[in-house]
mmCIF file of C-alpha atoms in Angstrom:
data_model
loop_
_atom_site.group_PDB
_atom_site.id
_atom_site.type_symbol
_atom_site.label_atom_id
_atom_site.label_comp_id
_atom_site.label_asym_id
_atom_site.label_seq_id
_atom_site.Cartn_x
_atom_site.Cartn_y
_atom_site.Cartn_z
ATOM 1 C CA PHE A 114 -94.101 38.999 21.689
ATOM 2 C CA SER A 115 -94.560 42.703 21.002
ATOM 3 C CA VAL A 116 -97.704 42.058 18.956
ATOM 4 C CA VAL A 117 -99.248 39.964 21.732
ATOM 5 C CA ASN A 118 -98.115 42.477 24.358
ATOM 6 C CA PHE A 119 -99.860 45.236 22.409
ATOM 7 C CA PHE A 120 -103.170 43.441 23.053
ATOM 8 C CA HIS A 121 -102.244 43.166 26.736
ATOM 9 C CA ARG A 122 -101.900 46.960 26.816
ATOM 10 C CA GLN A 123 -105.253 47.479 25.052
ATOM 11 C CA LEU A 124 -107.461 44.754 26.569
ATOM 12 C CA ASP A 125 -108.523 46.771 29.589
ATOM 13 C CA ASN A 126 -109.374 49.810 27.453
ATOM 14 C CA ILE A 127 -111.488 47.599 25.203
ATOM 15 C CA VAL A 128 -113.349 46.065 28.154
ATOM 16 C CA VAL A 129 -113.910 49.420 29.897
ATOM 17 C CA GLY A 130 -115.077 51.154 26.719
ATOM 18 C CA TRP A 131 -117.372 48.276 25.752
ATOM 19 C CA ARG A 132 -118.938 47.808 29.158
ATOM 20 C CA PHE A 133 -118.888 51.274 30.767
ATOM 21 C CA GLY A 134 -118.717 53.816 27.929
ATOM 22 C CA ALA A 135 -116.518 56.674 26.828
ATOM 23 C CA THR A 136 -116.641 58.749 30.026
ATOM 24 C CA GLU A 137 -115.424 55.921 32.250
ATOM 25 C CA LEU A 138 -112.838 54.996 29.622
ATOM 26 C CA GLY A 139 -111.556 58.570 29.817
ATOM 27 C CA PHE A 140 -110.975 58.278 33.575
ATOM 28 C CA TYR A 141 -109.348 54.866 33.176
ATOM 29 C CA SER A 142 -107.132 55.651 30.183
ATOM 30 C CA ARG A 143 -105.773 58.864 31.733
ATOM 31 C CA GLY A 144 -104.862 56.994 34.905
ATOM 32 C CA TYR A 145 -103.277 54.228 32.864
ATOM 33 C CA GLN A 146 -101.211 56.619 30.755
ATOM 34 C CA LEU A 147 -99.882 58.308 33.885
ATOM 35 C CA MET A 148 -99.009 54.908 35.365
ATOM 36 C CA LEU A 149 -96.977 54.028 32.246
ATOM 37 C CA LEU A 150 -94.636 57.004 32.691
ATOM 38 C CA PRO A 151 -92.355 55.296 35.255
ATOM 39 C CA LEU A 152 -92.243 52.133 33.135
ATOM 40 C CA ASN A 153 -91.162 54.118 30.103
ATOM 41 C CA LEU A 154 -88.811 56.304 32.143
ATOM 42 C CA PHE A 155 -86.866 53.425 33.699
ATOM 43 C CA ASN A 156 -87.221 50.496 31.338
ATOM 44 C CA GLY A 157 -86.523 52.300 28.078
ATOM 45 C CA PRO A 158 -83.072 53.756 28.863
ATOM 46 C CA LEU A 159 -82.028 50.842 31.095
ATOM 47 C CA SER A 160 -83.038 48.208 28.544
ATOM 48 C CA ALA A 161 -81.193 50.043 25.789
ATOM 49 C CA ALA A 162 -77.993 49.832 27.848
ATOM 50 C CA ILE A 163 -78.409 46.524 29.646
ATOM 51 C CA GLU A 164 -79.631 44.169 26.888
ATOM 52 C CA PRO A 165 -76.560 44.625 24.650
ATOM 53 C CA SER A 166 -74.267 44.527 27.685
ATOM 54 C CA LEU A 167 -75.762 41.221 28.838
ATOM 55 C CA SER A 168 -75.643 39.865 25.291
ATOM 56 C CA ARG A 169 -71.889 40.406 25.211
ATOM 57 C CA LEU A 170 -71.596 38.416 28.447
ATOM 58 C CA GLN A 171 -73.779 35.460 27.428
ATOM 59 C CA ASN A 172 -70.714 33.168 27.189
ATOM 60 C CA GLU A 173 -69.521 34.223 30.659
ATOM 61 C CA PRO A 174 -72.326 32.938 32.941
ATOM 62 C CA GLU A 175 -71.049 34.245 36.260
ATOM 63 C CA ARG A 176 -70.397 37.761 34.951
ATOM 64 C CA TRP A 177 -73.785 37.722 33.181
ATOM 65 C CA ARG A 178 -75.515 36.657 36.410
ATOM 66 C CA GLN A 179 -73.893 39.384 38.481
ATOM 67 C CA ALA A 180 -74.555 42.079 35.876
ATOM 68 C CA PHE A 181 -78.212 41.054 35.617
ATOM 69 C CA LEU A 182 -78.739 41.061 39.389
ATOM 70 C CA ASP A 183 -77.038 44.454 39.747
ATOM 71 C CA ALA A 184 -79.237 45.934 37.028
ATOM 72 C CA LEU A 185 -82.361 44.311 38.469
ATOM 73 C CA GLY A 186 -81.553 45.706 41.907
ATOM 74 C CA LEU A 187 -81.137 49.217 40.494
ATOM 75 C CA LEU A 188 -84.388 48.940 38.566
ATOM 76 C CA MET A 189 -86.304 47.698 41.622
ATOM 77 C CA PHE A 190 -84.816 50.394 43.857
ATOM 78 C CA LEU A 191 -85.954 53.126 41.478
ATOM 79 C CA GLY A 192 -89.225 51.452 40.538
ATOM 80 C CA ALA A 193 -90.465 50.489 44.003
ATOM 81 C CA GLY A 194 -89.671 53.934 45.356
ATOM 82 C CA THR A 195 -91.482 55.617 42.491
ATOM 83 C CA ALA A 196 -94.499 53.301 42.836
ATOM 84 C CA ALA A 197 -94.709 54.093 46.563
ATOM 85 C CA CYS A 198 -94.643 57.829 45.883
ATOM 86 C CA LEU A 199 -97.296 57.600 43.164
ATOM 87 C CA ILE A 200 -99.619 55.550 45.390
ATOM 88 C CA ALA A 201 -99.205 57.947 48.312
ATOM 89 C CA VAL A 202 -99.805 61.151 46.328
ATOM 90 C CA SER A 203 -102.348 59.868 43.798
ATOM 91 C CA ASN A 204 -105.084 62.384 44.702
ATOM 92 C CA PRO A 205 -103.014 65.600 44.572
ATOM 93 C CA LEU A 206 -101.072 64.291 41.558
ATOM 94 C CA ILE A 207 -104.243 63.760 39.522
ATOM 95 C CA ALA A 208 -105.521 67.186 40.614
ATOM 96 C CA ILE A 209 -102.289 68.855 39.492
ATOM 97 C CA VAL A 210 -101.862 66.976 36.217
ATOM 98 C CA TYR A 211 -105.478 66.814 35.012
ATOM 99 C CA GLY A 212 -107.285 69.501 37.028
ATOM 100 C CA PRO A 213 -110.854 69.634 38.378
ATOM 101 C CA GLY A 214 -113.348 66.960 37.373
ATOM 102 C CA TRP A 215 -110.839 64.114 37.188
ATOM 103 C CA GLU A 216 -111.018 63.040 40.840
ATOM 104 C CA LYS A 217 -112.364 59.580 39.963
ATOM 105 C CA ALA A 218 -109.183 58.876 38.016
ATOM 106 C CA ALA A 219 -107.175 59.117 41.262
ATOM 107 C CA THR A 220 -108.531 55.859 42.715
ATOM 108 C CA ILE A 221 -108.055 54.119 39.375
ATOM 109 C CA PHE A 222 -104.513 55.454 39.140
ATOM 110 C CA GLN A 223 -103.721 54.377 42.697
ATOM 111 C CA TRP A 224 -104.670 50.767 41.951
ATOM 112 C CA LEU A 225 -102.777 50.798 38.653
ATOM 113 C CA ALA A 226 -99.686 52.129 40.435
ATOM 114 C CA VAL A 227 -99.811 49.059 42.717
ATOM 115 C CA SER A 228 -99.171 46.956 39.593
ATOM 116 C CA LEU A 229 -95.774 48.633 39.211
ATOM 117 C CA PHE A 230 -94.328 46.582 42.076
ATOM 118 C CA ALA A 231 -94.614 43.582 39.736
ATOM 119 C CA GLY A 232 -94.763 45.251 36.331
ATOM 120 C CA ILE A 233 -91.358 46.906 36.553
ATOM 121 C CA PRO A 234 -89.385 43.719 37.414
ATOM 122 C CA MET A 235 -91.502 41.645 34.990
ATOM 123 C CA ASN A 236 -90.354 43.902 32.173
ATOM 124 C CA ALA A 237 -86.793 43.158 33.264
ATOM 125 C CA SER A 238 -87.424 39.454 32.652
ATOM 126 C CA GLY A 239 -87.240 40.378 28.975
ATOM 127 C CA TRP A 240 -83.538 41.101 29.477
ATOM 128 C CA ILE A 241 -83.038 37.401 30.175
ATOM 129 C CA PHE A 242 -84.885 36.218 27.067
ATOM 130 C CA ILE A 243 -83.381 38.767 24.679
ATOM 131 C CA SER A 244 -79.759 38.723 25.849
ATOM 132 C CA LEU A 245 -79.622 34.908 25.802
ATOM 133 C CA GLY A 246 -81.400 34.572 22.454
ATOM 134 C CA LYS A 247 -84.459 32.873 23.962
ATOM 135 C CA THR A 248 -87.155 35.046 22.458
ATOM 136 C CA ARG A 249 -89.242 32.006 21.512
ATOM 137 C CA ARG A 250 -89.725 31.390 25.246
ATOM 138 C CA MET A 251 -90.564 35.081 25.641
ATOM 139 C CA PHE A 252 -93.344 34.644 23.066
ATOM 140 C CA VAL A 253 -94.620 31.522 24.814
ATOM 141 C CA TRP A 254 -94.782 33.442 28.088
ATOM 142 C CA SER A 255 -96.885 36.149 26.418
ATOM 143 C CA LEU A 256 -99.348 33.480 25.264
ATOM 144 C CA ILE A 257 -99.707 32.372 28.905
ATOM 145 C CA PHE A 258 -99.687 35.837 30.462
ATOM 146 C CA VAL A 259 -102.085 37.826 28.264
ATOM 147 C CA PRO A 260 -105.103 35.447 28.493
ATOM 148 C CA ILE A 261 -104.780 35.371 32.294
ATOM 149 C CA VAL A 262 -104.773 39.165 32.445
ATOM 150 C CA GLY A 263 -107.757 39.278 30.077
ATOM 151 C CA LEU A 264 -109.674 36.792 32.225
ATOM 152 C CA GLY A 265 -108.993 38.971 35.248
ATOM 153 C CA PHE A 266 -110.548 41.958 33.451
ATOM 154 C CA LEU A 267 -113.663 39.983 32.554
ATOM 155 C CA LEU A 268 -114.104 38.688 36.104
ATOM 156 C CA ALA A 269 -113.801 42.258 37.450
ATOM 157 C CA ILE A 270 -116.556 43.744 35.255
ATOM 158 C CA PRO A 271 -119.229 43.540 38.032
ATOM 159 C CA TYR A 272 -117.015 45.760 40.209
ATOM 160 C CA GLY A 273 -116.821 48.664 37.776
ATOM 161 C CA VAL A 274 -113.862 50.561 36.390
ATOM 162 C CA VAL A 275 -112.072 50.643 39.752
ATOM 163 C CA GLY A 276 -112.510 46.864 39.886
ATOM 164 C CA ILE A 277 -110.816 46.554 36.487
ATOM 165 C CA ALA A 278 -107.844 48.552 37.785
ATOM 166 C CA ALA A 279 -107.710 46.494 40.991
ATOM 167 C CA SER A 280 -107.880 43.285 38.947
ATOM 168 C CA TYR A 281 -104.868 44.393 36.906
ATOM 169 C CA ALA A 282 -102.851 45.167 40.033
ATOM 170 C CA ILE A 283 -103.735 41.859 41.702
ATOM 171 C CA THR A 284 -103.149 39.766 38.574
ATOM 172 C CA MET A 285 -99.773 41.351 37.861
ATOM 173 C CA ASN A 286 -98.546 40.750 41.396
ATOM 174 C CA LEU A 287 -99.788 37.148 41.368
ATOM 175 C CA LEU A 288 -97.948 36.505 38.093
ATOM 176 C CA LEU A 289 -94.614 37.932 39.272
ATOM 177 C CA LEU A 290 -93.260 34.664 40.682
ATOM 178 C CA PRO A 291 -94.432 32.481 37.750
ATOM 179 C CA CYS A 292 -92.900 34.984 35.350
ATOM 180 C CA PHE A 293 -89.434 34.714 36.896
ATOM 181 C CA ALA A 294 -89.726 30.970 37.412
ATOM 182 C CA PHE A 295 -90.330 30.668 33.668
ATOM 183 C CA ALA A 296 -87.734 33.269 32.608
ATOM 184 C CA THR A 297 -84.837 32.011 34.745
ATOM 185 C CA ARG A 298 -85.159 28.353 33.748
ATOM 186 C CA ALA A 299 -81.935 27.207 32.026
ATOM 187 C CA SER A 300 -80.338 30.629 32.492
ATOM 188 C CA PRO A 301 -77.239 31.687 34.487
ATOM 189 C CA VAL A 302 -79.433 33.311 37.134
ATOM 190 C CA SER A 303 -81.649 31.237 39.402
ATOM 191 C CA PHE A 304 -85.234 31.962 40.397
ATOM 192 C CA VAL A 305 -84.122 32.337 44.026
ATOM 193 C CA ASP A 306 -81.393 34.839 43.058
ATOM 194 C CA ALA A 307 -83.911 37.061 41.276
ATOM 195 C CA ILE A 308 -86.559 36.856 43.981
ATOM 196 C CA LYS A 309 -84.016 37.711 46.688
ATOM 197 C CA VAL A 310 -83.420 40.992 44.857
ATOM 198 C CA ILE A 311 -87.050 41.765 43.999
ATOM 199 C CA LEU A 312 -89.061 40.923 47.112
ATOM 200 C CA PRO A 313 -87.186 42.924 49.796
ATOM 201 C CA LEU A 314 -87.253 46.092 47.693
ATOM 202 C CA ALA A 315 -90.898 45.540 46.734
ATOM 203 C CA ALA A 316 -91.764 45.019 50.408
ATOM 204 C CA CYS A 317 -90.000 48.267 51.321
ATOM 205 C CA GLY A 318 -92.001 50.010 48.607
ATOM 206 C CA VAL A 319 -95.287 48.643 49.956
ATOM 207 C CA VAL A 320 -94.452 49.783 53.488
ATOM 208 C CA ALA A 321 -93.435 53.231 52.186
ATOM 209 C CA ALA A 322 -96.681 53.482 50.185
ATOM 210 C CA MET A 323 -98.800 52.599 53.226
ATOM 211 C CA ALA A 324 -96.888 55.114 55.344
ATOM 212 C CA GLY A 325 -97.364 57.777 52.676
ATOM 213 C CA ILE A 326 -101.103 57.110 52.462
ATOM 214 C CA SER A 327 -101.462 57.386 56.242
ATOM 215 C CA VAL A 328 -99.568 60.682 56.284
ATOM 216 C CA SER A 329 -101.475 62.162 53.372
#
């Protein structure tokens, strides 16, 4: 899964560099790296604590289910709030972090930050696969997921680098429900349980992002 996921993380860079050149790749890759910070900030420490905790509960389905939903709720609360803030302050954030001349990266970054509403909970689906010893299904999901993302990049080429970023955001959000439908099958947590946690917090994040954009 990690090998396939590595190509998922590099596909857009390959397409942008091949089609639009090094300068546009610079704008895109800097925006992408900044977008990854919340993913690494939340998912790394939480996964390190939650995966072994869930593994110890794999023979106690009800406790496993409740622990997973609690952790997912915490992750979505932090993640959706962070995504909303990043979307709302994308222009000044890019100006502060990268300085003059990087303004184009702000629009790219803003679209990539939209992908966090789905990307953060989708990473949490790995907790299900790993803690229940179903990593073969995790690998199968990567073989479904990565080609779809790659196709989205190719279809977005006529719309430029910003189109590539928008394609990533749209594709990730469209794949959120299929991801959890696949991950929760034959697990202690149901698809409906997971979506009831994810969607309200994601919706709050979207509303907060729109409010932040209007204020800024």
